[in-house]
């Protein structure tokens, strides 16, 4: 009886403490990836509308080191070509360009690949990107080397990895 | 005399340059700001001929009687186009039956790759009240001129493919087909919803 009470109390305590412990041990997110000084968080992509030939992938890249690194290439089995792109909006005009030299990640800085900005571009998709089927991507850095990540899949056109409350995912029936 | 001629020639060049500049700016620069000003963009819009998913011809006459939200893009667009259609779908869901009181249209400027079938498949991922319209090169050039939409094909480095720079605005037109305003890419879903509500109420 006493033992049971003790175990129960211990279990409850563990339950209360555990989230804090994990929060201190793994400070960022569950889906973080680390390679050398590079920390990748929240890799995500979006389900593609039927017939779409391209998709965009996003990830936040932190360089915790003292020297700059560079994301030089990306590849994925979902597409024939995977490129690093920039997108800019000038006077309301969307312009998208391939970055053949990749993206510099300055020492101590964080670069976000996100909608309306830098992104990984999947070109000539082998099959549609679907909700619930994460997309494997290899991101290669000049110094940190190759990192395998899995991009979670948000609804088509979603502004963030979780989509947005109140916006129905019309594409995932 | 010589001075005068030179002065006149200089003035003429200035006038021509200013005109070219103004026309170019008008043709290329989409309306900036919050897009609510009606006055300066009164001549946006006009007649067009496009094709819907069934192959049927659609003209500006089909949209009259209801206000319209028109977005120009292409199905190879990985970011701005699906994002905008997603935001529009979200707003339409919130509007519920009120969204039936407007036309919501996605016009592809990629006349080479996007036909009725490609567009039909593409827009099916979003609110099913969004209509995808395609056209021939001439038809697309006509409507993009009428709406002051900038679009330009940009070849990829290998030269085998291309992407398209394009205006990322949603054009709001009233039920008579007159310019009502725009929604720009970076506006919040709340702003978009507010503008669509106003369009339905006043347009």
Coordinates of C-alpha atoms in Angstrom, one line a residue:
Chain A
X1 CA 0.0 0.0 0.0
X2 CA 2.7 2.4 1.0
X3 CA 4.8 1.3 -2.0
X4 CA 1.8 1.8 -4.3
X5 CA 1.3 5.3 -2.9
X6 CA 5.0 6.0 -3.3
X7 CA 5.0 4.8 -6.9
X8 CA 1.9 6.8 -7.7
X9 CA 3.5 9.9 -6.2
X10 CA 6.7 9.3 -8.1
X11 CA 4.9 8.8 -11.3
X12 CA 2.9 12.0 -10.8
X13 CA 6.1 13.9 -10.0
X14 CA 7.8 12.4 -13.0
X15 CA 4.8 13.4 -15.1
X16 CA 5.0 17.0 -13.8
X17 CA 8.8 17.3 -14.1
X18 CA 9.2 15.4 -17.4
X19 CA 8.1 18.2 -19.7
X20 CA 10.5 20.6 -18.0
X21 CA 13.3 18.2 -18.1
X22 CA 12.9 17.5 -21.8
X23 CA 12.5 21.2 -22.4
X24 CA 15.8 21.9 -20.8
X25 CA 17.6 19.0 -22.3
X26 CA 16.3 19.5 -25.8
X27 CA 15.9 23.2 -25.9
X28 CA 14.3 23.7 -29.3
X29 CA 11.9 21.3 -31.1
X30 CA 11.5 17.6 -31.3
X31 CA 12.2 17.7 -35.0
X32 CA 15.6 19.4 -34.7
X33 CA 18.6 18.1 -36.6
X34 CA 22.2 18.9 -35.7
X35 CA 25.3 18.6 -37.8
X36 CA 28.5 20.1 -36.5
X37 CA 27.6 23.7 -35.7
X38 CA 24.4 23.7 -37.8
X39 CA 21.0 23.2 -36.1
X40 CA 18.0 22.7 -38.4
X41 CA 14.6 23.1 -37.0
X42 CA 11.0 22.7 -38.3
X43 CA 11.7 21.3 -41.7
X44 CA 8.3 21.3 -43.5
X45 CA 6.7 21.4 -46.9
X46 CA 3.2 21.6 -48.3
X47 CA 1.0 19.1 -49.9
X48 CA 0.8 19.9 -53.6
X49 CA -2.4 20.4 -55.5
X50 CA -3.2 17.6 -57.9
X51 CA -1.2 18.0 -61.1
X52 CA 1.3 20.4 -59.5
X53 CA 4.8 19.9 -60.8
X54 CA 6.6 21.8 -58.2
X55 CA 6.7 22.2 -54.4
X56 CA 8.4 24.3 -51.8
X57 CA 10.3 23.2 -48.7
X58 CA 11.2 25.2 -45.7
X59 CA 13.5 25.0 -42.7
X60 CA 15.1 27.2 -40.1
X61 CA 18.9 27.0 -40.1
X62 CA 21.0 28.2 -37.1
X63 CA 24.7 28.4 -37.2
X64 CA 26.0 28.1 -33.6
X65 CA 29.6 28.2 -34.6
X66 CA 32.2 30.9 -35.0
X67 CA 32.6 30.6 -38.8
X68 CA 30.2 31.0 -41.6
X69 CA 28.8 28.0 -43.3
X70 CA 26.9 27.6 -46.5
X71 CA 23.9 25.5 -47.6
X72 CA 25.2 24.4 -51.0
X73 CA 22.7 21.9 -52.2
X74 CA 19.6 19.9 -51.5
X75 CA 18.2 16.7 -52.9
X76 CA 15.1 14.6 -52.4
X77 CA 13.7 11.5 -54.0
X78 CA 10.3 13.2 -54.5
X79 CA 11.6 15.4 -57.3
X80 CA 13.8 15.1 -60.4
X81 CA 15.5 18.3 -59.4
X82 CA 15.8 20.0 -56.1
X83 CA 17.2 23.5 -56.0
X84 CA 17.8 26.3 -53.6
X85 CA 15.7 29.3 -54.5
X86 CA 15.0 32.9 -53.4
X87 CA 11.8 34.7 -53.9
X88 CA 11.3 38.4 -53.7
X89 CA 8.4 40.7 -53.9
X90 CA 9.1 44.0 -55.6
X91 CA 6.2 46.4 -56.1
X92 CA 3.8 43.4 -55.8
X93 CA 5.7 41.4 -58.4
X94 CA 6.8 37.9 -57.4
X95 CA 10.3 37.0 -58.7
X96 CA 11.8 33.6 -58.1
X97 CA 15.4 32.7 -58.8
X98 CA 17.7 29.7 -58.5
X99 CA 20.6 30.3 -56.1
X100 CA 23.4 28.3 -57.7
X101 CA 25.8 29.2 -54.9
X102 CA 23.4 28.3 -52.2
X103 CA 22.8 30.3 -49.0
X104 CA 25.3 31.6 -46.6
X105 CA 24.6 31.0 -43.0
X106 CA 26.7 33.6 -41.1
X107 CA 28.4 32.6 -37.8
X108 CA 26.1 32.9 -34.9
X109 CA 23.1 33.7 -37.1
X110 CA 19.8 32.0 -38.1
X111 CA 18.5 32.0 -41.6
X112 CA 14.8 31.0 -42.1
X113 CA 13.7 29.4 -45.3
X114 CA 10.0 30.3 -45.3
X115 CA 7.1 31.1 -47.6
X116 CA 7.5 34.2 -49.6
X117 CA 11.3 34.0 -49.2
X118 CA 14.2 31.6 -49.4
X119 CA 13.0 28.0 -50.1
X120 CA 14.0 24.6 -51.3
X121 CA 12.3 24.0 -54.6
X122 CA 11.2 20.6 -55.7
X123 CA 11.0 20.6 -59.5
X124 CA 9.3 17.9 -61.6
X125 CA 7.7 16.0 -58.7
X126 CA 7.7 12.2 -59.1
X127 CA 4.4 12.1 -57.2
X128 CA 2.3 14.6 -55.4
X129 CA 3.4 15.6 -51.9
X130 CA 0.7 14.3 -49.6
X131 CA -0.4 15.1 -46.0
X132 CA 0.9 12.5 -43.6
X133 CA 3.8 11.4 -45.8
X134 CA 6.9 13.2 -44.7
X135 CA 9.4 14.2 -47.4
X136 CA 13.0 13.1 -47.0
X137 CA 15.5 15.7 -48.0
X138 CA 19.3 15.8 -47.8
X139 CA 20.7 19.3 -47.1
X140 CA 24.4 19.6 -47.8
X141 CA 26.5 22.3 -46.1
X142 CA 30.0 23.3 -47.1
X143 CA 31.4 22.7 -43.6
X144 CA 28.8 20.7 -41.7
X145 CA 28.3 18.2 -44.5
X146 CA 25.1 16.4 -45.5
X147 CA 22.2 16.3 -43.1
X148 CA 19.2 14.0 -43.7
X149 CA 15.9 15.7 -42.6
X150 CA 12.3 14.7 -42.9
X151 CA 10.0 17.5 -43.9
X152 CA 6.5 17.4 -42.3
X153 CA 3.7 18.1 -44.7
X154 CA 1.2 21.0 -44.2
X155 CA -1.9 21.5 -46.3
X156 CA -1.5 23.0 -49.9
X157 CA -0.6 26.7 -49.6
X158 CA -0.4 26.6 -45.8
X159 CA 1.5 29.6 -44.3
X160 CA 3.3 27.4 -41.7
X161 CA 4.1 23.8 -40.7
X162 CA 0.8 23.5 -38.8
X163 CA -1.4 25.2 -41.3
X164 CA -3.7 27.8 -39.7
X165 CA -6.6 27.5 -37.4
X166 CA -9.9 28.0 -39.2
X167 CA -8.5 27.3 -42.6
X168 CA -9.7 24.0 -43.9
X169 CA -7.3 21.7 -45.6
X170 CA -9.2 21.3 -48.9
X171 CA -6.6 19.2 -50.5
X172 CA -6.2 16.3 -48.0
X173 CA -9.5 14.4 -48.5
Chain B
X1 CA 18.6 79.8 -82.9
X2 CA 20.8 76.9 -82.4
X3 CA 20.4 77.2 -78.7
X4 CA 16.6 77.4 -79.1
X5 CA 16.6 74.3 -81.3
X6 CA 18.7 72.4 -78.8
X7 CA 16.4 73.5 -76.0
X8 CA 13.4 72.4 -77.9
X9 CA 14.9 69.1 -78.8
X10 CA 15.9 68.7 -75.1
X11 CA 12.4 69.5 -74.0
X12 CA 10.9 67.1 -76.5
X13 CA 13.3 64.3 -75.4
X14 CA 12.3 65.0 -71.8
X15 CA 8.6 64.9 -72.6
X16 CA 9.0 61.6 -74.5
X17 CA 11.1 60.2 -71.7
X18 CA 8.6 61.2 -69.1
X19 CA 5.8 59.7 -71.1
X20 CA 7.6 56.5 -71.6
X21 CA 8.5 56.4 -68.0
X22 CA 4.9 57.1 -66.9
X23 CA 3.4 54.5 -69.3
X24 CA 6.0 51.9 -68.3
X25 CA 5.3 52.5 -64.6
X26 CA 1.6 52.2 -65.2
X27 CA 2.0 49.1 -67.2
X28 CA 4.5 47.4 -64.9
X29 CA 3.9 48.6 -61.4
X30 CA 0.8 47.1 -59.9
X31 CA -1.1 49.3 -57.5
X32 CA 0.8 49.8 -54.3
X33 CA -0.3 50.7 -50.8
X34 CA -3.5 49.2 -49.5
X35 CA -5.0 49.1 -52.9
X36 CA -8.2 50.7 -51.7
X37 CA -7.9 53.9 -53.7
X38 CA -10.3 53.7 -56.6
X39 CA -9.4 56.8 -58.4
X40 CA -6.0 56.1 -59.8
X41 CA -6.8 52.7 -61.1
X42 CA -10.2 53.4 -62.6
X43 CA -9.1 51.9 -65.9
X44 CA -8.1 48.5 -64.5
X45 CA -10.2 45.7 -66.0
X46 CA -12.1 45.4 -69.2
X47 CA -13.2 42.8 -71.8
X48 CA -11.5 39.4 -71.9
X49 CA -12.1 35.9 -73.3
X50 CA -10.9 32.9 -71.3
X51 CA -11.7 29.2 -71.1
X52 CA -13.1 27.3 -68.0
X53 CA -12.5 23.8 -66.9
X54 CA -15.2 22.4 -69.3
X55 CA -13.7 24.1 -72.2
X56 CA -16.5 26.7 -72.2
X57 CA -15.7 30.3 -73.1
X58 CA -15.9 32.8 -70.3
X59 CA -16.0 36.6 -70.8
X60 CA -16.3 39.6 -68.5
X61 CA -20.1 39.4 -69.1
X62 CA -20.2 36.1 -67.1
X63 CA -18.9 37.9 -64.0
X64 CA -21.2 40.9 -64.1
X65 CA -23.9 41.0 -61.4
X66 CA -21.5 39.7 -58.8
X67 CA -18.3 41.3 -57.6
X68 CA -15.1 39.3 -58.4
X69 CA -11.8 38.5 -56.8
X70 CA -9.3 37.6 -59.6
X71 CA -5.8 36.2 -59.0
X72 CA -3.2 35.7 -61.8
X73 CA -0.6 33.0 -61.4
X74 CA 0.5 29.6 -62.7
X75 CA 0.5 26.0 -61.5
X76 CA 4.3 25.6 -61.5
X77 CA 4.4 28.3 -58.9
X78 CA 5.4 26.6 -55.6
X79 CA 4.7 29.4 -53.2
X80 CA 2.8 32.6 -53.9
X81 CA 0.0 31.0 -55.9
X82 CA -0.9 28.1 -53.5
X83 CA -0.5 30.4 -50.6
X84 CA -2.9 33.0 -52.0
X85 CA -5.4 30.3 -53.0
X86 CA -5.1 28.8 -49.5
X87 CA -5.8 32.2 -47.9
X88 CA -8.7 32.8 -50.3
X89 CA -10.1 29.4 -49.4
X90 CA -9.8 30.1 -45.7
X91 CA -11.6 33.5 -46.2
X92 CA -14.3 31.9 -48.3
X93 CA -14.9 29.2 -45.6
X94 CA -15.3 32.0 -43.0
X95 CA -17.6 33.9 -45.4
X96 CA -19.7 30.7 -45.8
X97 CA -22.7 31.2 -48.1
X98 CA -21.7 34.9 -48.6
X99 CA -18.8 33.7 -50.6
X100 CA -21.4 32.5 -53.2
X101 CA -22.1 36.2 -53.8
X102 CA -18.8 36.8 -55.5
X103 CA -16.7 35.2 -58.3
X104 CA -13.3 33.9 -57.2
X105 CA -11.1 33.2 -60.1
X106 CA -7.5 32.0 -60.7
X107 CA -6.3 32.9 -64.1
X108 CA -3.1 31.2 -65.4
X109 CA -0.6 33.4 -67.2
X110 CA 1.2 30.2 -68.3
X111 CA -0.6 29.8 -71.5
X112 CA 1.8 27.1 -72.7
X113 CA 1.6 24.7 -69.8
X114 CA -1.7 25.4 -68.1
X115 CA -4.8 24.3 -70.0
X116 CA -8.3 23.7 -68.6
X117 CA -7.4 20.3 -67.3
X118 CA -4.3 21.4 -65.5
X119 CA -6.1 24.3 -63.9
X120 CA -9.1 22.1 -62.9
X121 CA -6.8 19.7 -61.1
X122 CA -4.9 22.4 -59.4
X123 CA -7.8 24.5 -58.1
X124 CA -9.5 21.3 -56.8
X125 CA -7.1 21.4 -53.9
X126 CA -8.8 24.6 -52.7
X127 CA -12.3 25.9 -52.1
X128 CA -14.4 24.4 -54.9
X129 CA -16.0 27.8 -55.6
X130 CA -12.6 29.0 -57.0
X131 CA -12.7 28.8 -60.8
X132 CA -9.5 28.2 -62.8
X133 CA -9.4 30.0 -66.2
X134 CA -6.9 29.5 -68.9
X135 CA -6.4 31.2 -72.3
X136 CA -4.3 31.4 -75.4
X137 CA -1.2 33.6 -75.5
X138 CA -3.3 36.4 -77.2
X139 CA -6.1 36.0 -74.6
X140 CA -3.7 36.1 -71.7
X141 CA -1.9 39.1 -73.1
X142 CA -5.2 40.9 -73.5
X143 CA -6.5 40.3 -70.0
X144 CA -3.1 41.0 -68.3
X145 CA -2.9 44.3 -70.2
X146 CA -6.4 45.2 -69.2
X147 CA -5.7 44.4 -65.5
X148 CA -2.2 45.9 -65.6
X149 CA -0.8 42.6 -64.6
X150 CA 3.0 42.2 -64.9
X151 CA 4.2 38.8 -66.0
X152 CA 7.4 37.8 -67.6
X153 CA 8.8 34.4 -68.5
X154 CA 12.3 33.8 -67.1
X155 CA 14.3 30.9 -68.5
X156 CA 16.1 28.6 -66.1
X157 CA 19.8 28.4 -66.4
X158 CA 19.8 25.2 -68.4
X159 CA 17.5 26.9 -70.8
X160 CA 15.1 24.0 -70.9
X161 CA 12.6 25.4 -68.6
X162 CA 11.2 28.6 -67.3
X163 CA 9.6 30.3 -64.4
X164 CA 7.3 33.3 -64.5
X165 CA 7.6 36.5 -62.6
X166 CA 4.2 37.8 -62.0
X167 CA 2.1 40.3 -60.0
X168 CA 1.0 38.7 -56.8
X169 CA -2.1 40.7 -56.3
X170 CA -5.7 39.7 -55.9
X171 CA -7.8 42.1 -58.0
X172 CA -11.2 43.0 -56.6
X173 CA -13.7 44.1 -59.2
X174 CA -17.3 45.3 -58.5
X175 CA -20.4 43.8 -59.9
X176 CA -20.2 46.1 -62.9
X177 CA -16.6 44.9 -63.6
X178 CA -15.0 48.1 -62.4
X179 CA -11.9 48.2 -60.3
X180 CA -12.7 48.0 -56.5
X181 CA -9.3 47.4 -54.9
X182 CA -6.5 44.8 -54.4
X183 CA -5.3 42.5 -51.8
X184 CA -1.5 42.2 -51.7
X185 CA 0.5 39.1 -50.9
X186 CA 1.6 40.1 -47.4
X187 CA -1.7 41.1 -46.1
X188 CA -3.0 39.2 -43.1
X189 CA -5.9 36.8 -43.4
X190 CA -8.0 39.2 -41.4
X191 CA -7.3 42.0 -43.8
X192 CA -8.2 39.8 -46.7
X193 CA -11.4 38.7 -45.0
X194 CA -12.3 42.4 -44.3
X195 CA -11.7 43.4 -47.9
X196 CA -13.8 40.5 -49.3
X197 CA -16.6 41.4 -46.9
X198 CA -16.5 45.0 -48.1
X199 CA -16.4 43.8 -51.7
X200 CA -19.5 41.6 -51.2
X201 CA -21.4 44.4 -49.3
X202 CA -20.4 47.3 -51.5
X203 CA -19.2 45.9 -54.7

